[in-house]
Short mmCIF file of C-alpha atoms in Angstrom, two decimals:
data_model
loop_
_atom_site.label_atom_id
_atom_site.label_comp_id
_atom_site.label_asym_id
_atom_site.label_seq_id
_atom_site.Cartn_x
_atom_site.Cartn_y
_atom_site.Cartn_z
CA MET A 1133 -6.36 25.19 11.54
CA TYR A 1134 -6.16 21.76 13.68
CA LYS A 1135 -7.96 19.10 12.49
CA ILE A 1136 -11.47 17.44 15.32
CA GLU A 1137 -8.43 14.75 15.91
CA LYS A 1138 -5.68 17.24 16.95
CA LEU A 1139 -8.08 18.92 19.62
CA ASN A 1140 -8.98 16.05 21.38
CA GLU A 1141 -5.77 15.46 22.35
CA LEU A 1142 -5.54 19.68 22.42
CA ALA A 1143 -8.28 18.42 25.34
CA LYS A 1144 -6.17 15.69 26.37
CA ILE A 1145 -3.40 18.55 27.73
CA VAL A 1146 -6.35 20.47 29.99
CA ALA A 1147 -7.24 17.04 31.43
CA GLU A 1148 -4.30 15.86 32.33
CA LYS A 1149 -3.38 18.98 34.11
CA ARG A 1150 -7.34 19.03 36.01
CA THR A 1151 -6.13 18.65 39.45
CA VAL A 1152 -3.18 21.33 39.63
CA ASN A 1153 -5.40 23.63 37.95
CA ALA A 1154 -8.74 22.98 40.01
CA SER A 1155 -6.90 24.03 43.55
CA LEU A 1156 -5.00 27.00 41.55
CA GLU A 1157 -6.54 30.58 41.68
CA PRO A 1158 -5.35 33.11 39.62
CA ARG A 1159 -5.41 36.52 41.39
CA ARG A 1160 -7.33 39.71 40.03
CA MET A 1161 -6.22 41.71 38.02
CA THR A 1162 -5.62 45.64 39.87
CA ALA A 1163 -7.95 48.68 38.23
CA GLU A 1164 -4.48 49.68 37.08
CA GLU A 1165 -4.00 46.35 34.94
CA LYS A 1166 -7.85 45.88 34.28
CA ASP A 1167 -8.32 49.18 32.48
CA SER A 1168 -4.72 48.69 30.77
CA LEU A 1169 -5.78 45.76 29.07
CA LEU A 1170 -9.43 46.71 27.98
CA ALA A 1171 -7.84 49.76 26.45
CA GLN A 1172 -5.03 47.43 24.29
CA PHE A 1173 -7.84 44.90 23.71
CA HIS A 1174 -11.58 44.95 23.99
CA PRO A 1175 -13.68 45.96 21.15
CA ASP A 1176 -14.73 48.79 23.13
CA TYR A 1177 -11.95 50.85 22.42
CA LYS A 1178 -10.84 50.40 18.70
CA GLN A 1179 -11.68 54.22 17.78
CA ASP A 1180 -11.69 53.27 13.45
CA GLU A 1181 -14.91 51.06 13.82
CA PHE A 1182 -17.19 53.65 15.46
CA THR A 1183 -18.60 56.88 13.43
CA VAL A 1184 -19.52 60.63 14.84
CA LEU A 1185 -22.92 60.85 14.55
CA SER A 1186 -23.95 64.93 12.34
CA ALA A 1187 -27.91 64.15 12.72
CA GLY A 1188 -30.02 64.53 15.78
CA VAL A 1189 -29.76 65.21 20.16
CA ASN A 1190 -26.64 63.18 20.41
CA LYS A 1191 -24.63 64.79 17.00
CA GLY A 1192 -20.89 64.48 18.28
CA ASP A 1193 -21.95 61.56 19.80
CA LYS A 1194 -19.71 58.53 17.98
CA VAL A 1195 -21.30 55.06 18.27
CA PRO A 1196 -20.88 51.71 16.33
CA SER A 1197 -20.72 52.87 12.57
CA GLN A 1198 -22.96 49.90 11.90
CA LEU A 1199 -26.02 51.79 14.24
CA ALA A 1200 -24.07 55.43 13.22
CA GLU A 1201 -25.84 53.99 9.96
CA LEU A 1202 -29.79 52.75 10.88
CA LEU A 1203 -29.43 56.44 13.42
CA GLN A 1204 -29.07 58.65 10.99
CA GLY A 1205 -30.66 56.54 7.80
CA LYS A 1206 -33.53 57.27 5.97
CA SER A 1207 -37.50 56.48 7.31
CA ARG A 1208 -38.84 53.26 6.25
CA ILE A 1209 -42.55 55.66 5.32
CA SER A 1210 -43.43 59.06 4.01
CA VAL A 1211 -45.04 61.59 5.97
CA GLY A 1212 -48.43 60.54 3.71
CA ASP A 1213 -48.00 56.83 3.56
CA VAL A 1214 -50.81 56.55 6.40
CA ASP A 1215 -54.08 57.58 7.29
CA LEU A 1216 -53.24 59.52 11.42
CA SER A 1217 -57.35 60.21 11.20
CA ALA A 1218 -58.27 56.81 11.04
CA PRO A 1219 -56.24 54.51 13.88
CA ASP A 1220 -56.09 51.36 13.36
CA TYR A 1221 -56.03 50.30 17.28
CA ASP A 1222 -56.94 53.36 20.05
CA THR A 1223 -55.54 51.91 23.48
CA ASP A 1224 -54.27 54.56 26.83
CA VAL A 1225 -50.86 52.66 27.26
CA LEU A 1226 -48.90 50.58 23.65
CA ILE A 1227 -46.03 48.82 24.31
CA ILE A 1228 -43.38 47.72 21.61
CA GLY A 1229 -41.85 44.68 22.69
CA GLY A 1230 -43.46 41.08 23.96
CA GLY A 1231 -40.00 40.68 25.67
CA GLY A 1232 -38.86 40.77 29.82
CA ALA A 1233 -39.84 44.08 29.82
CA GLY A 1234 -42.61 44.21 27.94
CA ALA A 1235 -44.26 42.36 29.48
CA SER A 1236 -43.87 43.05 32.60
CA ALA A 1237 -45.22 46.76 31.04
CA ALA A 1238 -48.38 45.68 30.51
CA ILE A 1239 -48.90 43.05 33.57
CA GLU A 1240 -48.30 45.99 35.39
CA ALA A 1241 -50.60 48.80 33.58
CA ASP A 1242 -53.09 46.09 33.32
CA GLU A 1243 -53.25 45.86 36.64
CA ALA A 1244 -53.32 49.64 36.95
CA GLY A 1245 -56.71 49.38 34.87
CA VAL A 1246 -56.04 50.83 31.09
CA LYS A 1247 -56.63 50.32 27.88
CA THR A 1248 -52.68 48.10 26.85
CA MET A 1249 -51.69 47.12 24.44
CA ILE A 1250 -48.56 44.82 23.03
CA VAL A 1251 -47.82 45.11 18.72
CA THR A 1252 -44.20 42.80 18.78
CA LYS A 1253 -42.47 41.66 15.45
CA LEU A 1254 -42.01 38.74 16.11
CA ARG A 1255 -43.95 36.86 18.77
CA ILE A 1256 -43.78 37.31 22.53
CA GLY A 1257 -40.87 35.75 23.82
CA ASP A 1258 -38.72 35.76 20.94
CA ALA A 1259 -36.46 38.95 22.83
CA ASN A 1260 -32.74 38.22 24.62
CA THR A 1261 -34.96 37.76 27.81
CA MET A 1262 -36.14 33.92 26.55
CA MET A 1263 -32.66 33.38 25.83
CA ALA A 1264 -30.86 34.59 29.14
CA GLU A 1265 -29.45 31.51 31.29
CA GLY A 1266 -27.39 32.01 34.79
CA GLY A 1267 -29.42 33.75 36.64
CA ILE A 1268 -31.30 37.28 37.94
CA GLN A 1269 -29.66 39.09 41.22
CA ALA A 1270 -31.29 40.25 44.65
CA ALA A 1271 -29.43 40.93 48.02
CA ASP A 1272 -32.72 39.23 49.96
CA LYS A 1273 -29.82 37.04 51.94
CA PRO A 1274 -28.34 37.50 55.34
CA GLY A 1275 -25.33 39.50 54.80
CA ASP A 1276 -25.79 40.70 51.37
CA SER A 1277 -27.72 44.47 51.11
CA PRO A 1278 -28.99 45.94 48.28
CA ALA A 1279 -26.23 48.45 49.57
CA VAL A 1280 -23.68 45.78 48.34
CA HIS A 1281 -25.42 45.35 45.74
CA TYR A 1282 -25.23 48.76 45.11
CA LEU A 1283 -20.88 49.06 45.22
CA ASP A 1284 -21.09 45.55 42.88
CA ALA A 1285 -23.04 46.96 40.01
CA PHE A 1286 -21.64 50.84 39.67
CA GLY A 1287 -18.49 49.38 39.96
CA GLY A 1288 -18.73 46.94 37.47
CA GLY A 1289 -19.81 49.49 35.43
CA HIS A 1290 -16.54 51.62 36.19
CA PHE A 1291 -19.02 54.09 38.42
CA ALA A 1292 -20.32 55.22 34.71
CA ALA A 1293 -23.96 54.81 35.57
CA LYS A 1294 -26.97 56.92 36.34
CA PRO A 1295 -26.93 56.00 40.58
CA GLU A 1296 -29.90 56.82 40.70
CA LEU A 1297 -31.31 54.33 38.19
CA VAL A 1298 -29.31 51.77 40.07
CA ASN A 1299 -30.51 52.75 43.59
CA THR A 1300 -33.48 51.52 42.01
CA LEU A 1301 -31.90 48.69 40.31
CA VAL A 1302 -30.87 47.25 43.56
CA THR A 1303 -33.20 48.29 46.42
CA LYS A 1304 -36.75 47.17 44.31
CA ALA A 1305 -34.73 43.52 43.32
CA PRO A 1306 -36.14 41.30 46.50
CA GLU A 1307 -39.88 42.80 46.03
CA ALA A 1308 -38.90 41.52 41.94
CA ILE A 1309 -37.09 38.00 42.86
CA ARG A 1310 -40.65 37.96 45.15
CA TRP A 1311 -43.48 39.29 42.29
CA LEU A 1312 -41.65 36.46 40.18
CA ASN A 1313 -42.51 34.04 42.24
CA ASN A 1314 -45.38 34.50 43.61
CA LEU A 1315 -46.22 34.51 39.10
CA GLY A 1316 -44.86 30.98 39.20
CA VAL A 1317 -41.40 30.54 38.47
CA GLU A 1318 -39.88 28.07 39.00
CA PHE A 1319 -36.28 29.39 40.97
CA ASP A 1320 -34.29 26.75 41.77
CA LYS A 1321 -34.74 25.64 46.13
CA GLU A 1322 -33.44 24.38 48.40
CA ALA A 1323 -35.86 20.62 50.66
CA ASP A 1324 -37.28 23.97 52.76
CA GLY A 1325 -37.93 26.73 49.75
CA THR A 1326 -34.89 28.59 50.33
CA MET A 1327 -33.69 29.64 47.57
CA ILE A 1328 -30.87 29.17 45.99
CA THR A 1329 -28.32 31.57 45.12
CA THR A 1330 -24.94 31.50 43.87
CA HIS A 1331 -21.71 34.02 42.43
CA GLY A 1332 -21.70 35.66 39.44
CA GLY A 1333 -18.26 37.79 37.95
CA GLY A 1334 -17.68 41.11 39.46
CA THR A 1335 -20.46 40.01 42.55
CA SER A 1336 -19.32 40.35 46.10
CA ARG A 1337 -21.58 38.45 47.51
CA LYS A 1338 -23.93 34.75 46.34
CA ARG A 1339 -26.81 36.57 45.06
CA MET A 1340 -28.24 35.03 42.67
CA HIS A 1341 -31.36 33.24 41.64
CA ALA A 1342 -31.39 30.63 38.36
CA ALA A 1343 -33.96 28.03 37.30
CA LYS A 1344 -31.13 25.69 36.85
CA ASP A 1345 -29.67 27.06 33.07
CA TYR A 1346 -33.35 27.61 31.81
CA THR A 1347 -34.20 31.39 33.85
CA GLY A 1348 -34.44 33.35 31.31
CA ALA A 1349 -36.91 30.96 29.82
CA GLU A 1350 -38.70 30.14 33.18
CA ILE A 1351 -39.03 34.31 33.56
CA MET A 1352 -40.58 34.16 29.95
CA ARG A 1353 -43.19 31.70 29.70
CA THR A 1354 -44.78 32.90 33.15
CA LEU A 1355 -44.69 36.84 32.14
CA ARG A 1356 -46.06 35.90 28.80
CA ASP A 1357 -48.91 33.46 30.76
CA GLU A 1358 -49.95 35.63 32.80
CA VAL A 1359 -49.67 38.20 30.01
CA LEU A 1360 -51.95 36.16 28.13
CA ASN A 1361 -54.21 35.15 30.93
CA ARG A 1362 -54.94 38.21 31.84
CA GLY A 1363 -56.48 38.89 28.21
CA ILE A 1364 -54.03 41.74 27.40
CA PRO A 1365 -53.26 42.19 23.72
CA VAL A 1366 -50.64 41.36 21.22
CA VAL A 1367 -50.35 41.64 18.14
CA ASP A 1368 -47.52 39.67 16.69
CA PHE A 1369 -45.17 40.01 13.37
CA THR A 1370 -46.33 43.55 13.40
CA ALA A 1371 -42.58 46.23 13.85
CA ALA A 1372 -43.76 49.98 15.15
CA VAL A 1373 -41.53 51.90 12.38
CA GLU A 1374 -42.01 55.29 13.79
CA ILE A 1375 -43.45 57.10 16.54
CA ILE A 1376 -46.25 59.40 15.74
CA LEU A 1377 -46.19 62.96 17.71
CA ASP A 1378 -48.79 64.89 18.42
CA SER A 1379 -48.81 68.31 17.72
CA LYS A 1380 -47.11 69.40 21.18
CA GLY A 1381 -44.29 66.95 20.31
CA ASN A 1382 -45.25 64.22 23.21
CA ALA A 1383 -45.88 60.36 22.25
CA ALA A 1384 -49.11 59.94 20.91
CA GLY A 1385 -48.50 56.28 18.78
CA ALA A 1386 -46.92 53.67 17.04
CA VAL A 1387 -47.70 53.64 12.55
CA LEU A 1388 -46.59 49.42 12.61
CA MET A 1389 -46.31 47.91 9.74
CA ASN A 1390 -47.06 43.67 8.85
CA MET A 1391 -43.75 42.11 8.32
CA GLU A 1392 -45.81 39.50 6.07
CA THR A 1393 -48.51 41.81 4.36
CA LYS A 1394 -45.59 44.81 5.25
CA GLU A 1395 -49.85 46.48 5.49
CA LEU A 1396 -49.40 49.51 7.09
CA LEU A 1397 -51.30 50.25 10.48
CA VAL A 1398 -51.42 53.39 12.62
CA ALA A 1399 -52.58 52.32 16.55
CA ARG A 1400 -53.27 56.03 18.62
CA ALA A 1401 -52.06 55.84 22.66
CA LYS A 1402 -51.42 57.65 25.63
CA THR A 1403 -48.40 56.69 25.93
CA VAL A 1404 -45.62 54.44 24.57
CA ILE A 1405 -43.67 51.65 26.10
CA ILE A 1406 -40.19 50.86 23.47
CA ALA A 1407 -39.24 47.93 24.99
CA THR A 1408 -37.56 46.34 22.04
CA GLY A 1409 -34.21 45.32 23.21
CA GLY A 1410 -30.51 44.75 22.14
CA ALA A 1411 -28.80 45.12 19.35
CA GLY A 1412 -26.68 41.94 18.31
CA ARG A 1413 -28.07 40.72 14.96
CA LEU A 1414 -26.03 44.46 13.95
CA HIS A 1415 -23.06 41.96 14.58
CA TYR A 1416 -20.51 44.86 15.43
CA GLN A 1417 -16.62 44.24 14.73
CA GLY A 1418 -17.91 41.26 12.81
CA PHE A 1419 -18.78 39.56 15.60
CA PRO A 1420 -21.23 36.82 16.57
CA THR A 1421 -23.68 36.55 19.58
CA SER A 1422 -25.64 34.84 21.58
CA ASN A 1423 -29.00 37.31 20.64
CA HIS A 1424 -32.25 36.42 19.33
CA TYR A 1425 -32.85 36.91 15.78
CA GLY A 1426 -34.66 40.47 16.15
CA ALA A 1427 -32.36 42.35 18.55
CA THR A 1428 -31.46 44.93 15.53
CA ALA A 1429 -31.42 48.25 17.26
CA ASP A 1430 -35.25 49.22 16.79
CA GLY A 1431 -36.15 51.38 19.29
CA LEU A 1432 -32.84 52.89 19.90
CA ILE A 1433 -33.83 54.29 15.68
CA LEU A 1434 -37.65 54.42 17.07
CA GLY A 1435 -36.94 57.55 19.42
CA TYR A 1436 -33.89 58.81 17.94
CA ARG A 1437 -35.52 60.25 15.18
CA VAL A 1438 -38.07 61.87 17.94
CA GLY A 1439 -34.98 63.55 20.10
CA ALA A 1440 -34.71 61.13 22.56
CA LYS A 1441 -31.28 61.19 23.84
CA LEU A 1442 -28.97 57.99 23.71
CA LEU A 1443 -26.86 57.51 27.13
CA TYR A 1444 -23.47 55.21 26.49
CA ALA A 1445 -24.81 54.32 23.24
CA ASP A 1446 -20.98 53.48 21.91
CA THR A 1447 -21.15 50.74 24.86
CA LEU A 1448 -21.23 47.41 23.68
CA GLN A 1449 -20.74 43.84 26.04
CA TYR A 1450 -19.45 41.07 24.96
CA HIS A 1451 -19.45 37.72 26.86
CA PRO A 1452 -16.37 36.35 27.12
CA THR A 1453 -18.79 32.92 26.37
CA GLY A 1454 -19.43 32.56 23.75
CA THR A 1455 -19.82 28.89 22.26
CA GLY A 1456 -15.70 28.77 19.54
CA TYR A 1457 -16.96 25.51 17.87
CA PRO A 1458 -18.63 23.64 16.26
CA GLU A 1459 -20.08 25.18 13.42
CA GLN A 1460 -23.97 24.74 14.24
CA ILE A 1461 -23.88 26.72 17.64
CA PHE A 1462 -21.49 29.21 16.84
CA GLY A 1463 -21.80 32.74 19.02
CA ALA A 1464 -23.97 30.31 21.22
CA LEU A 1465 -24.15 31.89 24.36
CA VAL A 1466 -22.09 29.50 27.12
CA THR A 1467 -23.36 30.99 30.34
CA GLU A 1468 -21.83 32.37 33.24
CA LYS A 1469 -23.60 29.68 36.06
CA VAL A 1470 -20.41 27.49 33.98
CA ARG A 1471 -17.71 29.37 35.74
CA SER A 1472 -19.59 29.96 39.21
CA LEU A 1473 -19.67 26.56 39.32
CA GLY A 1474 -16.22 26.63 39.22
CA ALA A 1475 -15.37 25.41 35.31
CA LYS A 1476 -11.99 27.78 34.19
CA LEU A 1477 -10.72 29.46 30.81
CA VAL A 1478 -7.19 27.17 30.45
CA ASN A 1479 -5.23 28.54 27.24
CA ILE A 1480 -4.24 26.11 23.98
CA ASP A 1481 -0.80 25.09 26.77
CA GLY A 1482 -3.73 23.66 29.83
CA ASP A 1483 -2.44 26.72 31.72
CA VAL A 1484 -5.78 28.99 33.71
CA PHE A 1485 -4.59 32.19 32.25
CA MET A 1486 -6.71 34.47 35.02
CA HIS A 1487 -9.70 34.80 37.54
CA PRO A 1488 -12.43 33.21 36.14
CA LEU A 1489 -14.93 35.23 37.52
CA GLU A 1490 -13.74 38.96 36.65
CA THR A 1491 -16.40 41.26 35.01
CA ARG A 1492 -17.33 40.46 31.94
CA ASP A 1493 -15.53 43.07 29.13
CA VAL A 1494 -12.22 42.46 31.77
CA THR A 1495 -12.49 38.48 30.79
CA ALA A 1496 -13.45 38.96 27.20
CA ALA A 1497 -10.48 40.96 26.98
CA SER A 1498 -7.98 38.64 28.40
CA ILE A 1499 -9.16 35.81 26.17
CA ILE A 1500 -8.63 38.46 23.21
CA ARG A 1501 -5.44 39.04 24.43
CA GLU A 1502 -4.97 34.91 24.45
CA CYS A 1503 -5.39 34.36 21.37
CA THR A 1504 -3.65 37.26 18.99
CA GLU A 1505 -1.02 39.16 21.67
CA ARG A 1506 0.27 36.35 23.18
CA LYS A 1507 -1.17 33.60 20.65
CA LYS A 1508 -1.68 30.96 23.07
CA GLY A 1509 -5.52 30.17 21.48
CA VAL A 1510 -6.92 27.24 20.06
CA GLU A 1511 -7.39 27.42 16.52
CA THR A 1512 -10.36 25.57 14.32
CA SER A 1513 -12.33 26.38 11.80
CA LEU A 1514 -13.99 29.61 12.81
CA GLY A 1515 -10.91 31.30 14.27
CA SER A 1516 -9.67 31.46 17.33
CA ALA A 1517 -10.28 30.43 20.77
CA VAL A 1518 -9.44 29.08 24.73
CA TRP A 1519 -10.71 26.35 26.32
CA LEU A 1520 -13.06 26.34 29.69
CA ASP A 1521 -12.17 23.03 31.51
CA THR A 1522 -16.10 22.22 32.20
CA PRO A 1523 -15.29 18.91 34.02
CA MET A 1524 -13.99 20.20 36.58
CA ILE A 1525 -17.08 20.96 37.48
CA GLU A 1526 -17.50 17.22 38.62
CA TYR A 1527 -13.97 17.73 40.08
CA LYS A 1528 -14.55 20.16 42.62
CA ASN A 1529 -18.72 19.01 43.30
CA GLY A 1530 -18.68 15.76 42.23
CA GLU A 1531 -20.77 13.33 39.73
CA GLY A 1532 -24.29 15.20 38.21
CA THR A 1533 -24.23 17.95 39.06
CA ILE A 1534 -23.99 19.56 35.14
CA GLU A 1535 -26.77 17.98 34.96
CA LYS A 1536 -28.34 18.92 38.09
CA ARG A 1537 -27.19 23.29 37.28
CA ILE A 1538 -26.65 23.04 34.02
CA PRO A 1539 -29.09 21.25 31.78
CA ALA A 1540 -28.90 23.52 28.76
CA MET A 1541 -25.41 23.31 28.47
CA MET A 1542 -25.28 20.16 28.90
CA ARG A 1543 -27.60 18.94 25.99
CA MET A 1544 -26.84 21.81 23.98
CA PHE A 1545 -23.52 20.91 23.16
CA GLY A 1546 -24.36 17.31 23.35
CA LYS A 1547 -26.12 17.72 20.04
CA TYR A 1548 -23.28 17.74 18.24
CA GLY A 1549 -21.66 15.23 19.86
CA ILE A 1550 -19.36 16.53 22.70
CA ASP A 1551 -20.59 15.80 26.00
CA ILE A 1552 -19.53 18.83 28.70
CA ARG A 1553 -19.15 16.11 32.05
CA LYS A 1554 -16.34 15.13 30.17
CA GLU A 1555 -14.30 17.10 27.36
CA PRO A 1556 -13.70 20.70 28.06
CA ILE A 1557 -15.25 23.22 25.11
CA LEU A 1558 -13.65 26.29 23.15
CA VAL A 1559 -15.23 29.87 23.63
CA TYR A 1560 -14.71 33.66 22.00
CA PRO A 1561 -17.05 36.45 22.89
CA THR A 1562 -19.90 36.56 21.62
CA LEU A 1563 -21.77 40.07 20.58
CA HIS A 1564 -24.06 39.60 24.06
CA TYR A 1565 -25.95 43.57 25.35
CA GLN A 1566 -26.28 46.61 24.45
CA ASN A 1567 -25.59 48.16 28.37
CA GLY A 1568 -26.13 51.56 26.42
CA GLY A 1569 -29.36 52.76 25.05
CA LEU A 1570 -32.06 55.55 25.50
CA GLU A 1571 -31.18 57.75 28.26
CA ILE A 1572 -34.28 57.08 31.39
CA ALA A 1573 -35.30 58.66 34.77
CA PRO A 1574 -35.73 56.48 36.96
CA ASP A 1575 -39.24 56.17 36.86
CA CYS A 1576 -38.14 54.83 32.50
CA SER A 1577 -39.37 58.94 31.49
CA THR A 1578 -37.64 60.11 28.33
CA VAL A 1579 -36.80 64.09 27.52
CA VAL A 1580 -39.59 63.12 25.12
CA GLU A 1581 -43.56 63.58 27.25
CA ASN A 1582 -45.22 60.54 27.57
CA LEU A 1583 -42.18 58.54 26.31
CA TYR A 1584 -40.99 55.93 28.08
CA ALA A 1585 -38.21 53.02 27.57
CA ALA A 1586 -38.12 50.14 29.73
CA GLY A 1587 -35.20 46.87 29.37
CA GLU A 1588 -32.38 46.67 26.59
CA ALA A 1589 -33.67 49.86 25.04
CA ALA A 1590 -32.33 52.06 27.68
CA GLY A 1591 -30.07 53.39 28.36
CA GLY A 1592 -27.34 54.37 32.07
CA ILE A 1593 -28.67 51.94 34.38
CA HIS A 1594 -25.67 49.45 33.53
CA GLY A 1595 -22.91 51.92 32.89
CA ARG A 1596 -19.70 51.09 30.54
CA ASN A 1597 -20.94 47.48 31.56
CA ARG A 1598 -22.62 44.66 33.26
CA LEU A 1599 -23.12 42.58 35.65
CA MET A 1600 -24.65 38.88 35.23
CA GLY A 1601 -27.74 38.61 36.91
CA ASN A 1602 -28.91 42.12 36.65
CA SER A 1603 -30.03 41.94 33.07
CA LEU A 1604 -32.87 39.91 34.28
CA LEU A 1605 -33.21 41.88 36.85
CA ASP A 1606 -33.14 45.64 34.98
CA VAL A 1607 -36.18 43.83 32.85
CA ILE A 1608 -37.94 42.98 35.62
CA VAL A 1609 -37.53 46.18 37.78
CA PHE A 1610 -37.94 48.34 35.06
CA GLY A 1611 -39.92 47.19 32.50
CA ARG A 1612 -43.08 47.05 35.80
CA ASN A 1613 -41.70 50.86 36.86
CA ALA A 1614 -42.67 51.87 33.22
CA GLY A 1615 -45.88 49.81 33.14
CA ILE A 1616 -47.60 51.67 36.47
CA ASN A 1617 -45.66 54.68 35.27
CA ALA A 1618 -47.14 56.13 31.32
CA ALA A 1619 -50.11 54.71 32.56
CA GLU A 1620 -50.24 56.77 36.31
CA LYS A 1621 -49.53 59.36 32.86
CA ALA A 1622 -52.53 57.54 30.69
CA LYS A 1623 -55.00 57.81 33.58
CA GLU A 1624 -54.62 61.63 33.45
CA THR A 1625 -53.48 62.79 29.46
CA ALA A 1626 -56.60 63.16 27.48
CA VAL A 1627 -56.49 61.25 23.81
CA PRO A 1628 -54.59 62.54 21.24
CA GLU A 1629 -56.52 64.79 18.71
CA ARG A 1630 -54.38 65.88 16.31
CA LEU A 1631 -51.72 62.92 15.32
CA THR A 1632 -48.48 63.69 13.25
CA LEU A 1633 -45.75 62.31 11.26
CA GLU A 1634 -43.57 66.13 10.86
CA HIS A 1635 -40.50 64.56 12.65
CA ILE A 1636 -39.83 63.25 9.49
CA ASP A 1637 -39.36 65.23 6.81
CA VAL A 1638 -37.89 67.53 10.35
CA PHE A 1639 -35.27 64.39 10.99
CA GLY A 1640 -34.48 64.16 6.39
CA LYS A 1641 -33.65 67.72 6.23
CA GLU A 1642 -31.44 67.47 9.01
CA LEU A 1643 -29.53 64.79 7.35
CA GLU A 1644 -29.63 67.22 4.23
CA ALA A 1645 -27.81 69.75 5.62
CA ALA A 1646 -25.75 67.03 7.67
CA GLY A 1647 -24.61 66.05 4.05
CA ILE A 1648 -25.67 62.53 4.58
CA MET A 1649 -27.92 61.61 1.78
CA ALA A 1650 -29.30 58.84 3.98
CA GLU A 1651 -30.13 54.83 1.86
CA THR A 1652 -30.51 52.24 5.06
CA ALA A 1653 -33.43 52.43 5.37
CA SER A 1654 -34.60 51.62 9.31
CA PRO A 1655 -35.54 50.58 11.46
CA MET A 1656 -33.12 47.11 10.08
CA LEU A 1657 -36.28 45.27 11.21
CA LEU A 1658 -34.83 41.77 10.94
CA PRO A 1659 -30.54 40.87 9.81
CA LYS A 1660 -30.06 40.27 6.68
CA TYR A 1661 -28.23 36.78 6.43
CA ALA A 1662 -28.50 36.03 2.68
CA ARG A 1663 -25.48 35.32 0.78
CA LYS A 1664 -23.88 37.91 -1.74
CA LYS A 1665 -23.43 36.36 -5.40
#
């Protein structure tokens, strides 16, 4: 571990080589080099960190061990704990989750004229959407097209995504930008109103639309305001702990738990949308995370227990540039936009060791290799990290660029005495995104009738790696899709009469038959950070 004085000395080496590094453009890796790098250094390839499921529709598939414990955990309730004959809430479309996907779904369902309700275990807007910084992709400029966007996204996901989902994502992207713009999102624009777009890792065109580096917060602000202005009911601090089925096995609502009083409530619905977000707070393999406090994979557990299949649950995105130092913001996201503006990754010797805009999985694996096998990382009290040479942005683009284009980054580090306009910062991969999730069709339906999923809880859209800007796009495109289609289905669905939680006992017996003595209550709902005595 180096003391702060030593870190300052090492930072001077970066500054001394900045002139040379600014004009240096390392070549991109070949496909073979990428495959070899990922196999050796990416966390998704560490076989001993995964567990093969013994029960449920994905029996035989491997998932991260922490997720397996929850998927094969015991329900927080028993069948007789609630009176299903007297619902506390009655709605057409029940949306579980108050982030970008849930809010988009609610707006479209309300627009369709059906009764809609959001339940969220924290507050509306407490979501990974709020924390997304760099931008949202859409091929809406001359020289670009949804077809080119498709090739970037499909290839960036190692050709593992469901083609029909990628097609939906990219073809509906330009309309998603128009929809957000019309709702009031303050995108960065030229004086004549033309939207400013930039590159992201793995993109062949400049199609990243942004609101400085507050893009997710600006989108979430706008969506939240629209939900509230429409008068759509939002039940805050209330978590879904089980999906309710009807006598035919169709989704028909959810059992809710008040997060403060632990009171159990019943919400009956004609259709249900799971939009609960990601899983970063499970801290797979001990990694820090950029995720919000409630990202504990709840939707995967809720859907899995009623028979919804998971797709690519064994693949996570470790954002290559989480904050490596200081401790107060360890793991916090350093947006990829920093690199798209010109900052480069530099090792302890001050040398650029890779192209700055490789895909995220390749970049993360490269940083891990630099800090482990090559022993070229910078040691801190928190572990090893590499430099991200942020002053290079203004060296290449002119003074004032950082404050104009990435003010959130400048202020986040400025709170701890680090001026990113003058000093490089330390970064290391942080657990960022759940590539897999509940398998969906293009209309967001799952294999369970009347159960839909959207946003980070859905799988198959990005394959085994996601490109920057396609997550904010995903929550809008598929959030809207889920709302539209769940509303249409609700119009032709009768109010479910007999509600049941029998699946809890059925799944419990399957676990018992597999020799699993489930002790962990799931879904987790909130992470546990209390120090053990």
